[in-house]
């Protein structure tokens, strides 16, 4: 008789090691953030500005919210060993879908939000299925989907379209005390993702698949399903960011995602936060620090009126330095 071996469930303790290994890089990015804030404060004081003033702090929060939401979703995808290059075009598409439905007034807000999230989930499902069923590398798969969305945008839209009612614009501009509503939305998304990754079976499986997909499969994890779910969650975060940007613009725009560079910027924030591009190590806490680091860096650049070329050079140097430090730390660990 043939002996049947029952697949083993991935132990939560073992799958959780990837989350635990994120502690050191997360601490490093927050230390760098504190040092950058101190440097920014000194430079602002010398320039006659107030770096820690309410206006600047609120501005940093508002500017980082959309990128932060996208980066949280990108973190989930990267932890499985995948990534998503379609998020920038998806942001543009969802902003337009939502704004066109909302053009009828307040009655269209709920259907618009539902439609935008449905479109996002569909794109994420397609990304996940192309990666898992067709065995296409995530870089190529999501780039191909991005080009399809770009074609749709170029075909249907020449410029901004639709309109967002004032009631929905509160999402992008209102504050509760010193905290913008957009920042609270980002915080809610980040906390939800943190809970998912660190406290649920799906989160443990995401780390297991990113750490070693074959071992996870032999342990009974349906690795393909985990990757598909991760892509759907990533796309949903991009859809939420599209809704947020539509509320700020008052309309949908076919270039709002690409102009913001949310595809590469989100990956950069994730990497700065210590999440390994190979998957299995990292977490949302580091990503939040990476996003804030980029936002504070932009604030310092704007105050000092540094040109865009120099900004890109400094961002590139920071990213490469962070990767080198993390790689060296893993070799010596």
mmCIF file of C-alpha atoms in Angstrom:
data_model
loop_
_atom_site.group_PDB
_atom_site.id
_atom_site.type_symbol
_atom_site.label_atom_id
_atom_site.label_comp_id
_atom_site.label_asym_id
_atom_site.label_seq_id
_atom_site.Cartn_x
_atom_site.Cartn_y
_atom_site.Cartn_z
ATOM 1 C CA UNK A 1 0.000 0.000 0.000
ATOM 2 C CA UNK A 2 1.091 3.504 -0.765
ATOM 3 C CA UNK A 3 1.606 5.612 2.319
ATOM 4 C CA UNK A 4 -0.087 8.992 2.183
ATOM 5 C CA UNK A 5 1.642 11.750 4.083
ATOM 6 C CA UNK A 6 -0.664 14.427 5.401
ATOM 7 C CA UNK A 7 0.582 17.933 4.525
ATOM 8 C CA UNK A 8 1.873 19.764 7.565
ATOM 9 C CA UNK A 9 0.572 23.164 8.508
ATOM 10 C CA UNK A 10 3.260 25.837 8.641
ATOM 11 C CA UNK A 11 3.934 26.455 12.359
ATOM 12 C CA UNK A 12 3.053 30.011 13.299
ATOM 13 C CA UNK A 13 6.337 30.338 15.183
ATOM 14 C CA UNK A 14 8.410 29.406 12.130
ATOM 15 C CA UNK A 15 6.436 31.564 9.699
ATOM 16 C CA UNK A 16 6.638 34.423 12.174
ATOM 17 C CA UNK A 17 10.463 34.527 12.002
ATOM 18 C CA UNK A 18 10.314 36.737 8.907
ATOM 19 C CA UNK A 19 8.342 39.327 10.848
ATOM 20 C CA UNK A 20 10.724 39.132 13.784
ATOM 21 C CA UNK A 21 13.738 39.585 11.473
ATOM 22 C CA UNK A 22 12.378 42.982 10.418
ATOM 23 C CA UNK A 23 13.102 44.554 13.820
ATOM 24 C CA UNK A 24 16.682 45.628 13.119
ATOM 25 C CA UNK A 25 16.061 47.333 9.727
ATOM 26 C CA UNK A 26 12.917 48.998 11.118
ATOM 27 C CA UNK A 27 14.912 50.439 14.006
ATOM 28 C CA UNK A 28 17.557 51.618 11.560
ATOM 29 C CA UNK A 29 15.096 53.497 9.351
ATOM 30 C CA UNK A 30 13.511 55.224 12.364
ATOM 31 C CA UNK A 31 16.944 56.203 13.659
ATOM 32 C CA UNK A 32 17.698 57.672 10.232
ATOM 33 C CA UNK A 33 14.335 59.460 10.331
ATOM 34 C CA UNK A 34 15.110 61.043 13.703
ATOM 35 C CA UNK A 35 18.524 62.196 12.467
ATOM 36 C CA UNK A 36 16.971 63.643 9.312
ATOM 37 C CA UNK A 37 14.340 65.510 11.337
ATOM 38 C CA UNK A 38 17.085 66.969 13.524
ATOM 39 C CA UNK A 39 19.062 68.012 10.425
ATOM 40 C CA UNK A 40 15.922 69.467 8.838
ATOM 41 C CA UNK A 41 15.163 71.453 11.979
ATOM 42 C CA UNK A 42 18.670 72.947 11.976
ATOM 43 C CA UNK A 43 18.521 73.816 8.265
ATOM 44 C CA UNK A 44 15.036 75.318 8.607
ATOM 45 C CA UNK A 45 16.127 77.440 11.559
ATOM 46 C CA UNK A 46 19.122 78.740 9.613
ATOM 47 C CA UNK A 47 16.808 79.529 6.714
ATOM 48 C CA UNK A 48 14.289 81.300 8.934
ATOM 49 C CA UNK A 49 11.575 78.634 8.700
ATOM 50 C CA UNK A 50 9.822 76.412 11.226
ATOM 51 C CA UNK A 51 10.393 72.760 10.396
ATOM 52 C CA UNK A 52 8.413 71.483 13.364
ATOM 53 C CA UNK A 53 5.647 74.034 12.897
ATOM 54 C CA UNK A 54 2.081 72.798 12.547
ATOM 55 C CA UNK A 55 1.790 73.779 8.891
ATOM 56 C CA UNK A 56 4.886 71.846 7.836
ATOM 57 C CA UNK A 57 4.066 68.783 9.940
ATOM 58 C CA UNK A 58 0.526 68.631 8.524
ATOM 59 C CA UNK A 59 1.919 69.078 5.022
ATOM 60 C CA UNK A 60 4.284 66.130 5.480
ATOM 61 C CA UNK A 61 1.414 63.971 6.696
ATOM 62 C CA UNK A 62 -0.830 64.916 3.783
ATOM 63 C CA UNK A 63 1.867 64.428 1.160
ATOM 64 C CA UNK A 64 2.863 61.031 2.511
ATOM 65 C CA UNK A 65 -0.636 59.561 2.930
ATOM 66 C CA UNK A 66 -1.237 58.360 -0.646
ATOM 67 C CA UNK A 67 2.287 56.973 -1.023
ATOM 68 C CA UNK A 68 2.015 55.358 2.403
ATOM 69 C CA UNK A 69 -1.200 53.527 1.505
ATOM 70 C CA UNK A 70 0.304 52.235 -1.752
ATOM 71 C CA UNK A 71 3.529 51.228 0.003
ATOM 72 C CA UNK A 72 1.611 49.207 2.598
ATOM 73 C CA UNK A 73 0.013 47.188 -0.188
ATOM 74 C CA UNK A 74 3.354 46.872 -1.966
ATOM 75 C CA UNK A 75 4.822 45.492 1.262
ATOM 76 C CA UNK A 76 2.309 42.647 1.294
ATOM 77 C CA UNK A 77 3.117 41.757 -2.322
ATOM 78 C CA UNK A 78 6.894 41.964 -1.853
ATOM 79 C CA UNK A 79 6.792 39.803 1.269
ATOM 80 C CA UNK A 80 5.539 36.934 -0.900
ATOM 81 C CA UNK A 81 8.509 37.424 -3.235
ATOM 82 C CA UNK A 82 6.435 39.337 -5.790
ATOM 83 C CA UNK A 83 5.905 43.036 -6.577
ATOM 84 C CA UNK A 84 3.462 45.264 -8.467
ATOM 85 C CA UNK A 85 4.441 47.799 -11.120
ATOM 86 C CA UNK A 86 0.837 48.471 -12.166
ATOM 87 C CA UNK A 87 -0.117 50.504 -9.087
ATOM 88 C CA UNK A 88 0.617 53.925 -10.622
ATOM 89 C CA UNK A 89 -1.681 53.424 -13.613
ATOM 90 C CA UNK A 90 -4.269 51.724 -11.404
ATOM 91 C CA UNK A 91 -4.351 54.800 -9.166
ATOM 92 C CA UNK A 92 -5.112 56.957 -12.200
ATOM 93 C CA UNK A 93 -7.798 54.553 -13.411
ATOM 94 C CA UNK A 94 -9.587 54.323 -10.060
ATOM 95 C CA UNK A 95 -9.520 58.095 -9.609
ATOM 96 C CA UNK A 96 -11.267 58.474 -12.964
ATOM 97 C CA UNK A 97 -13.785 55.689 -12.340
ATOM 98 C CA UNK A 98 -14.706 57.191 -8.973
ATOM 99 C CA UNK A 99 -14.874 60.798 -10.201
ATOM 100 C CA UNK A 100 -17.071 59.938 -13.179
ATOM 101 C CA UNK A 101 -19.571 58.070 -11.004
ATOM 102 C CA UNK A 102 -19.524 60.844 -8.388
ATOM 103 C CA UNK A 103 -20.299 63.459 -11.041
ATOM 104 C CA UNK A 104 -23.970 62.918 -10.243
ATOM 105 C CA UNK A 105 -23.545 64.261 -6.715
ATOM 106 C CA UNK A 106 -23.498 62.829 -3.206
ATOM 107 C CA UNK A 107 -25.691 59.890 -4.195
ATOM 108 C CA UNK A 108 -22.850 58.528 -6.277
ATOM 109 C CA UNK A 109 -20.225 58.439 -3.518
ATOM 110 C CA UNK A 110 -20.925 54.928 -2.228
ATOM 111 C CA UNK A 111 -21.311 53.359 -5.718
ATOM 112 C CA UNK A 112 -18.124 55.165 -6.805
ATOM 113 C CA UNK A 113 -16.103 53.816 -3.895
ATOM 114 C CA UNK A 114 -17.476 50.316 -4.487
ATOM 115 C CA UNK A 115 -16.709 50.500 -8.228
ATOM 116 C CA UNK A 116 -13.162 51.767 -7.657
ATOM 117 C CA UNK A 117 -12.416 48.994 -5.185
ATOM 118 C CA UNK A 118 -13.991 46.395 -7.480
ATOM 119 C CA UNK A 119 -11.817 47.537 -10.389
ATOM 120 C CA UNK A 120 -8.758 47.430 -8.109
ATOM 121 C CA UNK A 121 -9.534 43.920 -6.875
ATOM 122 C CA UNK A 122 -10.024 42.740 -10.453
ATOM 123 C CA UNK A 123 -6.649 44.122 -11.543
ATOM 124 C CA UNK A 124 -4.996 42.513 -8.518
ATOM 125 C CA UNK A 125 -6.667 39.193 -9.343
ATOM 126 C CA UNK A 126 -5.382 39.383 -12.919
ATOM 127 C CA UNK A 127 -1.878 40.198 -11.704
ATOM 128 C CA UNK A 128 -1.913 37.296 -9.280
ATOM 129 C CA UNK A 129 -3.260 34.783 -11.792
ATOM 130 C CA UNK A 130 -0.741 35.788 -14.466
ATOM 131 C CA UNK A 131 2.070 35.319 -11.945
ATOM 132 C CA UNK A 132 0.843 32.026 -10.472
ATOM 133 C CA UNK A 133 -0.983 30.278 -13.317
ATOM 134 C CA UNK A 134 0.980 31.495 -16.334
ATOM 135 C CA UNK A 135 4.265 31.468 -14.380
ATOM 136 C CA UNK A 136 5.242 34.938 -15.620
ATOM 137 C CA UNK A 137 7.806 36.809 -13.537
ATOM 138 C CA UNK A 138 6.038 39.437 -11.373
ATOM 139 C CA UNK A 139 8.098 42.249 -12.896
ATOM 140 C CA UNK A 140 6.983 41.372 -16.432
ATOM 141 C CA UNK A 141 3.442 40.384 -15.459
ATOM 142 C CA UNK A 142 2.602 43.581 -13.604
ATOM 143 C CA UNK A 143 4.445 45.722 -16.143
ATOM 144 C CA UNK A 144 2.295 44.157 -18.873
ATOM 145 C CA UNK A 145 -0.891 44.864 -16.922
ATOM 146 C CA UNK A 146 0.339 48.421 -16.350
ATOM 147 C CA UNK A 147 0.759 48.919 -20.098
ATOM 148 C CA UNK A 148 -2.766 47.580 -20.707
ATOM 149 C CA UNK A 149 -4.197 50.071 -18.212
ATOM 150 C CA UNK A 150 -2.102 52.819 -19.776
ATOM 151 C CA UNK A 151 -3.578 51.967 -23.170
ATOM 152 C CA UNK A 152 -7.100 52.218 -21.769
ATOM 153 C CA UNK A 153 -6.315 55.570 -20.177
ATOM 154 C CA UNK A 154 -4.776 56.972 -23.380
ATOM 155 C CA UNK A 155 -7.717 55.720 -25.429
ATOM 156 C CA UNK A 156 -10.493 57.068 -23.216
ATOM 157 C CA UNK A 157 -9.098 60.195 -21.573
ATOM 158 C CA UNK A 158 -7.334 63.310 -22.810
ATOM 159 C CA UNK A 159 -7.297 65.016 -19.427
ATOM 160 C CA UNK A 160 -9.137 65.246 -16.094
ATOM 161 C CA UNK A 161 -12.665 63.862 -16.061
ATOM 162 C CA UNK A 162 -15.611 63.668 -13.698
ATOM 163 C CA UNK A 163 -16.069 65.672 -10.532
ATOM 164 C CA UNK A 164 -15.956 64.923 -6.828
ATOM 165 C CA UNK A 165 -18.679 66.410 -4.577
ATOM 166 C CA UNK A 166 -17.567 68.614 -1.677
ATOM 167 C CA UNK A 167 -18.683 65.993 0.846
ATOM 168 C CA UNK A 168 -16.069 63.540 -0.452
ATOM 169 C CA UNK A 169 -13.358 66.182 -0.640
ATOM 170 C CA UNK A 170 -13.352 66.272 3.164
ATOM 171 C CA UNK A 171 -11.321 63.052 2.957
ATOM 172 C CA UNK A 172 -8.435 64.866 1.305
ATOM 173 C CA UNK A 173 -8.484 68.199 3.148
ATOM 174 C CA UNK A 174 -10.126 67.957 6.572
ATOM 175 C CA UNK A 175 -8.269 67.581 9.843
ATOM 176 C CA UNK A 176 -9.115 66.248 13.262
ATOM 177 C CA UNK A 177 -7.003 68.478 15.455
ATOM 178 C CA UNK A 178 -3.467 68.410 14.032
ATOM 179 C CA UNK A 179 -4.107 65.126 12.190
ATOM 180 C CA UNK A 180 -5.334 65.160 8.581
ATOM 181 C CA UNK A 181 -8.111 62.683 7.805
ATOM 182 C CA UNK A 182 -5.916 61.333 5.008
ATOM 183 C CA UNK A 183 -3.177 60.502 7.530
ATOM 184 C CA UNK A 184 -5.714 58.717 9.728
ATOM 185 C CA UNK A 185 -6.816 56.703 6.688
ATOM 186 C CA UNK A 186 -3.198 55.728 6.046
ATOM 187 C CA UNK A 187 -2.793 54.770 9.704
ATOM 188 C CA UNK A 188 -5.915 52.587 9.535
ATOM 189 C CA UNK A 189 -4.621 50.802 6.433
ATOM 190 C CA UNK A 190 -1.172 50.313 7.991
ATOM 191 C CA UNK A 191 -2.549 48.959 11.285
ATOM 192 C CA UNK A 192 -4.874 46.594 9.417
ATOM 193 C CA UNK A 193 -1.970 45.271 7.333
ATOM 194 C CA UNK A 194 0.224 44.926 10.422
ATOM 195 C CA UNK A 195 -2.490 42.913 12.166
ATOM 196 C CA UNK A 196 -2.966 40.739 9.079
ATOM 197 C CA UNK A 197 0.742 39.991 8.753
ATOM 198 C CA UNK A 198 1.594 39.462 12.395
ATOM 199 C CA UNK A 199 -1.575 38.048 13.925
ATOM 200 C CA UNK A 200 -3.337 35.915 11.309
ATOM 201 C CA UNK A 201 -2.738 32.595 9.588
ATOM 202 C CA UNK A 202 -2.717 34.323 6.193
ATOM 203 C CA UNK A 203 0.046 36.630 7.405
ATOM 204 C CA UNK A 204 2.152 33.692 8.544
ATOM 205 C CA UNK A 205 1.647 32.050 5.166
ATOM 206 C CA UNK A 206 2.689 35.216 3.347
ATOM 207 C CA UNK A 207 5.997 35.166 5.218
ATOM 208 C CA UNK A 208 6.362 31.429 4.633
ATOM 209 C CA UNK A 209 5.801 31.727 0.878
ATOM 210 C CA UNK A 210 8.239 34.627 0.614
ATOM 211 C CA UNK A 211 10.823 32.831 2.723
ATOM 212 C CA UNK A 212 10.769 29.574 0.743
ATOM 213 C CA UNK A 213 7.831 28.816 -1.538
ATOM 214 C CA UNK A 214 8.774 25.156 -1.988
ATOM 215 C CA UNK A 215 9.031 24.491 1.744
ATOM 216 C CA UNK A 216 5.715 26.284 2.249
ATOM 217 C CA UNK A 217 4.110 24.157 -0.471
ATOM 218 C CA UNK A 218 5.406 20.923 1.058
ATOM 219 C CA UNK A 219 4.014 22.110 4.393
ATOM 220 C CA UNK A 220 0.531 22.257 2.913
ATOM 221 C CA UNK A 221 0.314 25.966 2.028
ATOM 222 C CA UNK A 222 -1.435 26.760 -1.244
ATOM 223 C CA UNK A 223 1.290 29.116 -2.356
ATOM 224 C CA UNK A 224 -0.449 30.274 -5.522
ATOM 225 C CA UNK A 225 -3.537 31.311 -3.612
ATOM 226 C CA UNK A 226 -1.433 33.277 -1.109
ATOM 227 C CA UNK A 227 0.320 35.186 -3.908
ATOM 228 C CA UNK A 228 -3.011 35.979 -5.599
ATOM 229 C CA UNK A 229 -4.482 37.292 -2.342
ATOM 230 C CA UNK A 230 -1.366 39.411 -1.771
ATOM 231 C CA UNK A 231 -1.747 40.990 -5.212
ATOM 232 C CA UNK A 232 -5.436 41.678 -4.636
ATOM 233 C CA UNK A 233 -4.620 43.407 -1.330
ATOM 234 C CA UNK A 234 -1.874 45.435 -3.015
ATOM 235 C CA UNK A 235 -4.251 46.592 -5.749
ATOM 236 C CA UNK A 236 -6.953 47.446 -3.214
ATOM 237 C CA UNK A 237 -4.468 49.741 -1.465
ATOM 238 C CA UNK A 238 -3.744 51.398 -4.818
ATOM 239 C CA UNK A 239 -7.490 51.862 -5.305
ATOM 240 C CA UNK A 240 -7.811 53.512 -1.891
ATOM 241 C CA UNK A 241 -4.949 55.839 -2.820
ATOM 242 C CA UNK A 242 -6.749 56.661 -6.090
ATOM 243 C CA UNK A 243 -9.872 57.606 -4.146
ATOM 244 C CA UNK A 244 -7.819 59.788 -1.816
ATOM 245 C CA UNK A 245 -6.143 61.616 -4.698
ATOM 246 C CA UNK A 246 -9.482 62.116 -6.448
ATOM 247 C CA UNK A 247 -10.810 63.738 -3.279
ATOM 248 C CA UNK A 248 -7.841 66.111 -3.240
ATOM 249 C CA UNK A 249 -7.999 66.985 -6.940
ATOM 250 C CA UNK A 250 -11.785 67.250 -7.098
ATOM 251 C CA UNK A 251 -11.719 65.101 -10.254
ATOM 252 C CA UNK A 252 -10.048 62.069 -11.769
ATOM 253 C CA UNK A 253 -6.806 62.451 -13.731
ATOM 254 C CA UNK A 254 -5.166 59.980 -16.130
ATOM 255 C CA UNK A 255 -1.665 60.949 -15.002
ATOM 256 C CA UNK A 256 -2.103 61.412 -11.248
ATOM 257 C CA UNK A 257 -0.524 58.031 -10.493
ATOM 258 C CA UNK A 258 2.391 58.233 -12.885
ATOM 259 C CA UNK A 259 3.156 61.878 -12.085
ATOM 260 C CA UNK A 260 3.508 60.861 -8.446
ATOM 261 C CA UNK A 261 5.756 57.938 -9.380
ATOM 262 C CA UNK A 262 3.839 55.707 -6.997
ATOM 263 C CA UNK A 263 5.125 52.478 -8.528
ATOM 264 C CA UNK A 264 8.849 52.980 -7.972
ATOM 265 C CA UNK A 265 8.397 55.314 -4.988
ATOM 266 C CA UNK A 266 6.367 52.678 -3.128
ATOM 267 C CA UNK A 267 8.995 50.006 -3.810
ATOM 268 C CA UNK A 268 11.722 52.391 -2.642
ATOM 269 C CA UNK A 269 9.843 53.064 0.607
ATOM 270 C CA UNK A 270 9.389 49.345 1.214
ATOM 271 C CA UNK A 271 13.084 48.661 0.616
ATOM 272 C CA UNK A 272 14.141 51.575 2.818
ATOM 273 C CA UNK A 273 11.975 50.078 5.542
ATOM 274 C CA UNK A 274 14.015 46.893 5.480
ATOM 275 C CA UNK A 275 11.699 44.531 3.603
ATOM 276 C CA UNK A 276 13.737 42.136 1.456
ATOM 277 C CA UNK A 277 12.897 42.224 -2.252
ATOM 278 C CA UNK A 278 13.325 38.446 -2.285
ATOM 279 C CA UNK A 279 10.441 38.200 0.175
ATOM 280 C CA UNK A 280 9.955 36.629 3.586
ATOM 281 C CA UNK A 281 11.537 39.381 5.689
ATOM 282 C CA UNK A 282 10.294 42.804 6.641
ATOM 283 C CA UNK A 283 7.024 44.389 7.644
ATOM 284 C CA UNK A 284 4.699 47.354 7.656
ATOM 285 C CA UNK A 285 6.404 49.165 10.535
ATOM 286 C CA UNK A 286 9.580 49.595 8.507
ATOM 287 C CA UNK A 287 7.594 50.673 5.448
ATOM 288 C CA UNK A 288 5.892 53.448 7.425
ATOM 289 C CA UNK A 289 9.332 54.675 8.476
ATOM 290 C CA UNK A 290 10.549 54.522 4.873
ATOM 291 C CA UNK A 291 7.599 56.583 3.638
ATOM 292 C CA UNK A 292 8.090 59.189 6.351
ATOM 293 C CA UNK A 293 11.803 59.326 5.577
ATOM 294 C CA UNK A 294 11.060 60.129 1.917
ATOM 295 C CA UNK A 295 8.396 62.680 2.913
ATOM 296 C CA UNK A 296 10.699 64.499 5.344
ATOM 297 C CA UNK A 297 13.478 64.437 2.749
ATOM 298 C CA UNK A 298 11.132 66.078 0.235
ATOM 299 C CA UNK A 299 10.161 68.714 2.791
ATOM 300 C CA UNK A 300 13.809 69.589 3.396
ATOM 301 C CA UNK A 301 14.457 69.745 -0.364
ATOM 302 C CA UNK A 302 11.485 72.036 -0.927
ATOM 303 C CA UNK A 303 12.538 74.380 1.848
ATOM 304 C CA UNK A 304 16.064 74.602 0.468
ATOM 305 C CA UNK A 305 14.685 74.934 -3.096
ATOM 306 C CA UNK A 306 16.854 72.103 -4.404
ATOM 307 C CA UNK A 307 16.183 71.238 -8.041
ATOM 308 C CA UNK A 308 14.538 67.967 -9.062
ATOM 309 C CA UNK A 309 17.749 66.516 -10.504
ATOM 310 C CA UNK A 310 19.571 66.838 -7.190
ATOM 311 C CA UNK A 311 16.534 65.361 -5.387
ATOM 312 C CA UNK A 312 16.663 62.239 -7.527
ATOM 313 C CA UNK A 313 20.410 61.912 -7.009
ATOM 314 C CA UNK A 314 20.090 62.120 -3.223
ATOM 315 C CA UNK A 315 17.126 59.707 -3.194
ATOM 316 C CA UNK A 316 19.133 57.234 -5.247
ATOM 317 C CA UNK A 317 22.148 57.504 -2.972
ATOM 318 C CA UNK A 318 19.959 56.993 0.125
ATOM 319 C CA UNK A 319 18.292 53.927 -1.411
ATOM 320 C CA UNK A 320 21.558 52.292 -2.514
ATOM 321 C CA UNK A 321 23.179 53.049 0.855
ATOM 322 C CA UNK A 322 20.240 51.504 2.718
ATOM 323 C CA UNK A 323 20.381 48.353 0.586
ATOM 324 C CA UNK A 324 24.144 48.067 1.124
ATOM 325 C CA UNK A 325 23.802 48.472 4.891
ATOM 326 C CA UNK A 326 20.997 45.901 5.129
ATOM 327 C CA UNK A 327 22.892 43.420 2.940
ATOM 328 C CA UNK A 328 26.048 43.822 5.035
ATOM 329 C CA UNK A 329 24.036 43.378 8.221
ATOM 330 C CA UNK A 330 22.539 40.104 6.954
ATOM 331 C CA UNK A 331 25.960 38.756 5.961
ATOM 332 C CA UNK A 332 27.441 39.475 9.387
ATOM 333 C CA UNK A 333 24.359 38.321 11.334
#
